[in-house]
Amino acid sequence: SQQGEEDPQALSIQEGENATMNCSYKTSINNLQWYRQNSGRGLVHLILIRSNEREKHSGRLRVTLDTSKKSSSLLITASRAADTASYFCATVTGTASKLTFGTGTRLQVTL
Amino acid sequence: DAGITQSPRHKVTETGTPVTLRCHQTENHRYMYWYRQDPGHGLRLIHYSYGVKDTDKGEVSDGYSVSRSKTEDFLLTLESATSSQTSVYFCAISGATGGGSGANVLTFGAGSRLTVL
């Protein structure tokens, strides 16, 4: 079963707007990561947030983590057409050396 | 996708035939993973390896086997392919786990698209 579930499944915005996507998970985590996947390509790591952190920034990306609600959000500010992609959250739990991925949010940024 | 290559990139086969997908890395990373990606399911872990000859099952391992005889190669085998195994298969590698700054961060290959007729 999926550990992470992203919301919304699809998002369409105009260039320059902010994009927010959410991830909910079921069990306690060590860290949560966000990945991007361009059409027909492999996933690319964007950002990692640990369970004891509440917010991380990387360029135009802002990630928050609320462990009490078992949820995370990814904010992309000032979106560009090149941000068009699918975005996945992934969680690491316990001592496992494996990531469990959610089903993804498909972001479309139009000019 | 530097440092990790998958082969073949595309394959069409018939039900009942064996298929082997290869993942090759030049990063000397300890951990290697095979995921499959299907619409509506995201990525699901098939098998992973935490060292030479050390492998473990993921959540969708039935019908798949793996082998890792060298650090750089991780093979995924479908002993008798079925139509339900039509998918895009991704290999990923990771150099570190635990509490370090690179903990469990994966680098993915470009994917192998398998069609079972």
CSV table of C-alpha atoms in Angstrom, one decimal:
chain,number,residue,atom,x,y,z
A,1,SER,CA,0.0,0.0,0.0
A,2,GLN,CA,1.1,3.6,-0.6
A,3,GLN,CA,2.7,5.4,2.3
A,4,GLY,CA,2.3,8.8,0.8
A,5,GLU,CA,-0.6,10.3,-1.0
A,6,GLU,CA,-0.3,13.5,-2.9
A,7,ASP,CA,-3.0,16.1,-3.4
A,8,PRO,CA,-4.1,17.3,-5.8
A,9,GLN,CA,-3.5,14.6,-8.4
A,10,ALA,CA,-3.3,17.3,-11.1
A,11,LEU,CA,-2.7,21.1,-10.9
A,12,SER,CA,-2.7,23.6,-13.7
A,13,ILE,CA,-1.5,27.2,-13.2
A,14,GLN,CA,-0.1,30.1,-15.1
A,15,GLU,CA,3.5,31.1,-15.2
A,16,GLY,CA,4.4,33.3,-12.3
A,17,GLU,CA,1.9,31.8,-10.0
A,18,ASN,CA,2.7,29.7,-7.0
A,19,ALA,CA,2.1,26.0,-6.9
A,20,THR,CA,1.3,24.1,-3.8
A,21,MET,CA,1.1,20.3,-3.5
A,22,ASN,CA,0.5,18.2,-0.4
A,23,CYS,CA,1.6,14.8,0.8
A,24,SER,CA,0.0,12.8,3.6
A,25,TYR,CA,1.5,9.7,5.0
A,26,LYS,CA,0.5,7.0,7.4
A,27,THR,CA,3.3,6.0,9.8
A,28,SER,CA,6.1,7.8,11.6
A,29,ILE,CA,9.0,8.8,9.4
A,30,ASN,CA,12.7,9.5,9.5
A,31,ASN,CA,12.7,11.9,6.6
A,32,LEU,CA,10.5,12.9,3.8
A,33,GLN,CA,11.7,13.8,0.3
A,34,TRP,CA,10.3,15.4,-2.8
A,35,TYR,CA,11.2,14.3,-6.3
A,36,ARG,CA,10.4,15.7,-9.8
A,37,GLN,CA,9.8,13.6,-12.9
A,38,ASN,CA,9.8,15.1,-16.3
A,39,SER,CA,7.8,13.2,-18.9
A,40,GLY,CA,9.6,10.1,-20.0
A,41,ARG,CA,12.5,10.6,-17.6
A,42,GLY,CA,13.7,9.2,-14.3
A,43,LEU,CA,13.0,11.0,-11.0
A,44,VAL,CA,15.2,13.7,-9.7
A,45,HIS,CA,15.7,14.5,-6.1
A,46,LEU,CA,14.6,18.0,-5.1
A,47,ILE,CA,14.7,18.3,-1.3
A,48,LEU,CA,14.8,16.3,1.9
A,49,ILE,CA,13.3,17.3,5.3
A,50,ARG,CA,14.0,15.4,8.4
A,51,SER,CA,11.4,14.4,11.0
A,52,ASN,CA,12.7,17.0,13.5
A,53,GLU,CA,12.6,19.8,11.0
A,54,ARG,CA,9.5,21.9,10.2
A,55,GLU,CA,10.6,23.9,7.1
A,56,LYS,CA,13.3,23.8,4.4
A,57,HIS,CA,14.1,26.1,1.6
A,58,SER,CA,16.0,25.5,-1.6
A,59,GLY,CA,15.8,28.2,-4.3
A,60,ARG,CA,12.2,28.6,-5.3
A,61,LEU,CA,11.2,25.5,-3.3
A,62,ARG,CA,9.8,25.6,0.2
A,63,VAL,CA,8.9,22.4,2.0
A,64,THR,CA,7.0,22.1,5.3
A,65,LEU,CA,6.5,19.1,7.5
A,66,ASP,CA,3.8,18.6,10.2
A,67,THR,CA,4.5,15.3,11.9
A,68,SER,CA,1.4,15.7,14.1
A,69,LYS,CA,-0.8,15.7,11.0
A,70,LYS,CA,1.5,13.3,9.1
A,71,SER,CA,1.6,15.7,6.2
A,72,SER,CA,4.0,17.8,4.1
A,73,SER,CA,3.6,20.5,1.5
A,74,LEU,CA,5.8,21.6,-1.4
A,75,LEU,CA,5.5,25.2,-2.5
A,76,ILE,CA,7.0,26.3,-5.8
A,77,THR,CA,7.1,30.0,-6.0
A,78,ALA,CA,7.0,32.0,-9.3
A,79,SER,CA,6.4,29.0,-11.4
A,80,ARG,CA,7.9,28.6,-14.8
A,81,ALA,CA,6.9,26.5,-17.8
A,82,ALA,CA,10.0,24.4,-17.1
A,83,ASP,CA,8.5,23.4,-13.8
A,84,THR,CA,5.9,21.3,-15.7
A,85,ALA,CA,6.4,17.8,-14.4
A,86,SER,CA,5.1,15.3,-11.9
A,87,TYR,CA,6.1,15.7,-8.3
A,88,PHE,CA,6.4,12.8,-5.8
A,89,CYS,CA,6.8,12.7,-2.1
A,90,ALA,CA,8.7,9.7,-0.6
A,91,THR,CA,9.2,8.7,3.0
A,92,VAL,CA,11.8,6.8,4.9
A,93,THR,CA,10.6,4.9,8.0
A,94,GLY,CA,12.5,3.1,10.8
A,95,THR,CA,15.8,1.7,10.0
A,96,ALA,CA,14.8,0.7,6.5
A,97,SER,CA,17.1,1.7,3.7
A,98,LYS,CA,14.2,2.1,1.2
A,99,LEU,CA,11.9,4.9,0.1
A,100,THR,CA,8.1,4.5,-0.3
A,101,PHE,CA,6.7,6.8,-2.9
A,102,GLY,CA,3.3,8.4,-3.3
A,103,THR,CA,1.2,8.5,-6.4
A,104,GLY,CA,2.3,12.0,-7.5
A,105,THR,CA,0.9,15.4,-8.5
A,106,ARG,CA,1.0,16.3,-12.1
A,107,LEU,CA,1.8,20.1,-12.5
A,108,GLN,CA,1.2,22.0,-15.7
A,109,VAL,CA,2.5,25.5,-16.0
A,110,THR,CA,1.2,27.4,-18.9
A,111,LEU,CA,2.5,30.6,-20.5
B,1,ASP,CA,21.3,10.1,-15.3
B,2,ALA,CA,25.0,10.3,-15.1
B,3,GLY,CA,26.5,7.3,-13.3
B,4,ILE,CA,23.6,4.9,-13.7
B,5,THR,CA,22.5,3.3,-16.9
B,6,GLN,CA,19.6,0.8,-17.6
B,7,SER,CA,19.4,-1.6,-20.4
B,8,PRO,CA,17.5,-2.3,-22.5
B,9,ARG,CA,15.6,1.0,-22.6
B,10,HIS,CA,12.7,-0.5,-24.5
B,11,LYS,CA,11.6,-4.1,-24.8
B,12,VAL,CA,8.6,-5.9,-26.3
B,13,THR,CA,8.2,-9.6,-25.4
B,14,GLU,CA,5.6,-12.3,-25.3
B,15,THR,CA,3.9,-13.8,-22.3
B,16,GLY,CA,5.8,-16.7,-20.8
B,17,THR,CA,9.3,-15.6,-22.0
B,18,PRO,CA,12.1,-14.7,-19.5
B,19,VAL,CA,13.3,-11.1,-19.4
B,20,THR,CA,16.3,-9.6,-17.7
B,21,LEU,CA,16.8,-5.9,-17.1
B,22,ARG,CA,20.2,-4.6,-16.2
B,23,CYS,CA,21.2,-1.7,-14.0
B,24,HIS,CA,24.8,-0.5,-14.1
B,25,GLN,CA,26.3,2.1,-11.9
B,26,THR,CA,29.7,3.8,-11.8
B,27,GLU,CA,29.2,5.5,-8.4
B,28,ASN,CA,30.3,2.6,-6.2
B,29,HIS,CA,27.1,3.1,-4.2
B,30,ARG,CA,26.1,0.4,-1.8
B,31,TYR,CA,22.4,0.5,-2.2
B,32,MET,CA,20.5,-0.3,-5.4
B,33,TYR,CA,16.8,-0.5,-6.0
B,34,TRP,CA,14.3,-1.7,-8.7
B,35,TYR,CA,10.9,0.1,-8.9
B,36,ARG,CA,8.1,-0.2,-11.3
B,37,GLN,CA,5.9,2.8,-12.3
B,38,ASP,CA,2.3,2.3,-13.3
B,39,PRO,CA,-0.5,4.9,-13.8
B,40,GLY,CA,-2.4,5.5,-10.6
B,41,HIS,CA,0.2,3.6,-8.5
B,42,GLY,CA,3.2,5.9,-8.5
B,43,LEU,CA,6.4,4.0,-7.9
B,44,ARG,CA,6.4,0.7,-6.1
B,45,LEU,CA,9.5,-1.1,-4.8
B,46,ILE,CA,10.2,-4.5,-6.3
B,47,HIS,CA,13.5,-5.5,-4.8
B,48,TYR,CA,16.5,-3.8,-3.4
B,49,SER,CA,20.1,-4.6,-2.5
B,50,TYR,CA,22.3,-3.4,0.3
B,51,GLY,CA,25.5,-5.0,-0.9
B,52,VAL,CA,26.9,-7.7,-3.1
B,53,LYS,CA,24.8,-10.8,-2.8
B,54,ASP,CA,22.6,-9.0,-0.2
B,55,THR,CA,19.0,-8.4,-1.5
B,56,ASP,CA,15.6,-8.1,0.0
B,57,LYS,CA,12.0,-7.9,-1.2
B,58,GLY,CA,9.9,-4.9,-1.7
B,59,GLU,CA,6.1,-4.5,-1.8
B,60,VAL,CA,5.6,-6.0,-5.3
B,61,SER,CA,8.2,-8.8,-5.5
B,62,ASP,CA,6.1,-11.7,-6.7
B,63,GLY,CA,7.1,-12.8,-10.2
B,64,TYR,CA,10.5,-11.1,-10.0
B,65,SER,CA,14.0,-12.1,-8.9
B,66,VAL,CA,17.2,-10.1,-8.6
B,67,SER,CA,20.9,-10.7,-8.4
B,68,ARG,CA,23.9,-8.6,-7.5
B,69,SER,CA,27.2,-10.3,-8.1
B,70,LYS,CA,29.1,-7.1,-8.4
B,71,THR,CA,28.8,-3.7,-6.7
B,72,GLU,CA,28.1,-2.0,-10.1
B,73,ASP,CA,25.4,-4.4,-11.5
B,74,PHE,CA,21.9,-5.2,-10.3
B,75,LEU,CA,19.8,-7.5,-12.5
B,76,LEU,CA,16.0,-7.8,-12.4
B,77,THR,CA,14.6,-11.0,-13.9
B,78,LEU,CA,11.1,-11.9,-14.9
B,79,GLU,CA,11.2,-15.6,-15.0
B,80,SER,CA,8.0,-15.9,-17.1
B,81,ALA,CA,6.7,-12.5,-18.1
B,82,THR,CA,3.0,-11.8,-17.8
B,83,SER,CA,0.9,-8.9,-19.2
B,84,SER,CA,0.5,-7.5,-15.7
B,85,GLN,CA,4.3,-6.9,-15.7
B,86,THR,CA,4.0,-4.4,-18.6
B,87,SER,CA,5.4,-1.3,-17.0
B,88,VAL,CA,8.2,1.2,-16.8
B,89,TYR,CA,11.0,-0.1,-14.6
B,90,PHE,CA,13.4,2.2,-12.8
B,91,CYS,CA,16.6,1.5,-11.2
B,92,ALA,CA,17.9,3.7,-8.4
B,93,ILE,CA,21.1,4.0,-6.3
B,94,SER,CA,21.9,5.4,-3.0
B,95,GLY,CA,25.2,5.9,-1.2
B,96,ALA,CA,24.1,6.5,2.3
B,97,THR,CA,21.3,5.8,4.7
B,98,GLY,CA,20.7,6.7,8.3
B,99,GLY,CA,21.0,10.2,9.7
B,100,GLY,CA,23.6,11.7,7.4
B,101,SER,CA,22.8,14.6,5.0
B,102,GLY,CA,22.6,12.2,2.1
B,103,ALA,CA,20.4,9.7,3.9
B,104,ASN,CA,18.5,7.6,1.4
B,105,VAL,CA,18.6,10.1,-1.4
B,106,LEU,CA,18.1,8.2,-4.6
B,107,THR,CA,19.6,8.8,-8.0
B,108,PHE,CA,17.4,7.3,-10.8
B,109,GLY,CA,18.2,5.8,-14.1
B,110,ALA,CA,16.3,6.7,-17.2
B,111,GLY,CA,13.9,3.8,-17.0
B,112,SER,CA,13.2,0.6,-19.1
B,113,ARG,CA,9.9,0.4,-20.8
B,114,LEU,CA,8.7,-3.2,-20.9
B,115,THR,CA,5.7,-4.4,-22.9
B,116,VAL,CA,4.5,-8.0,-22.5
B,117,LEU,CA,2.1,-9.1,-25.2
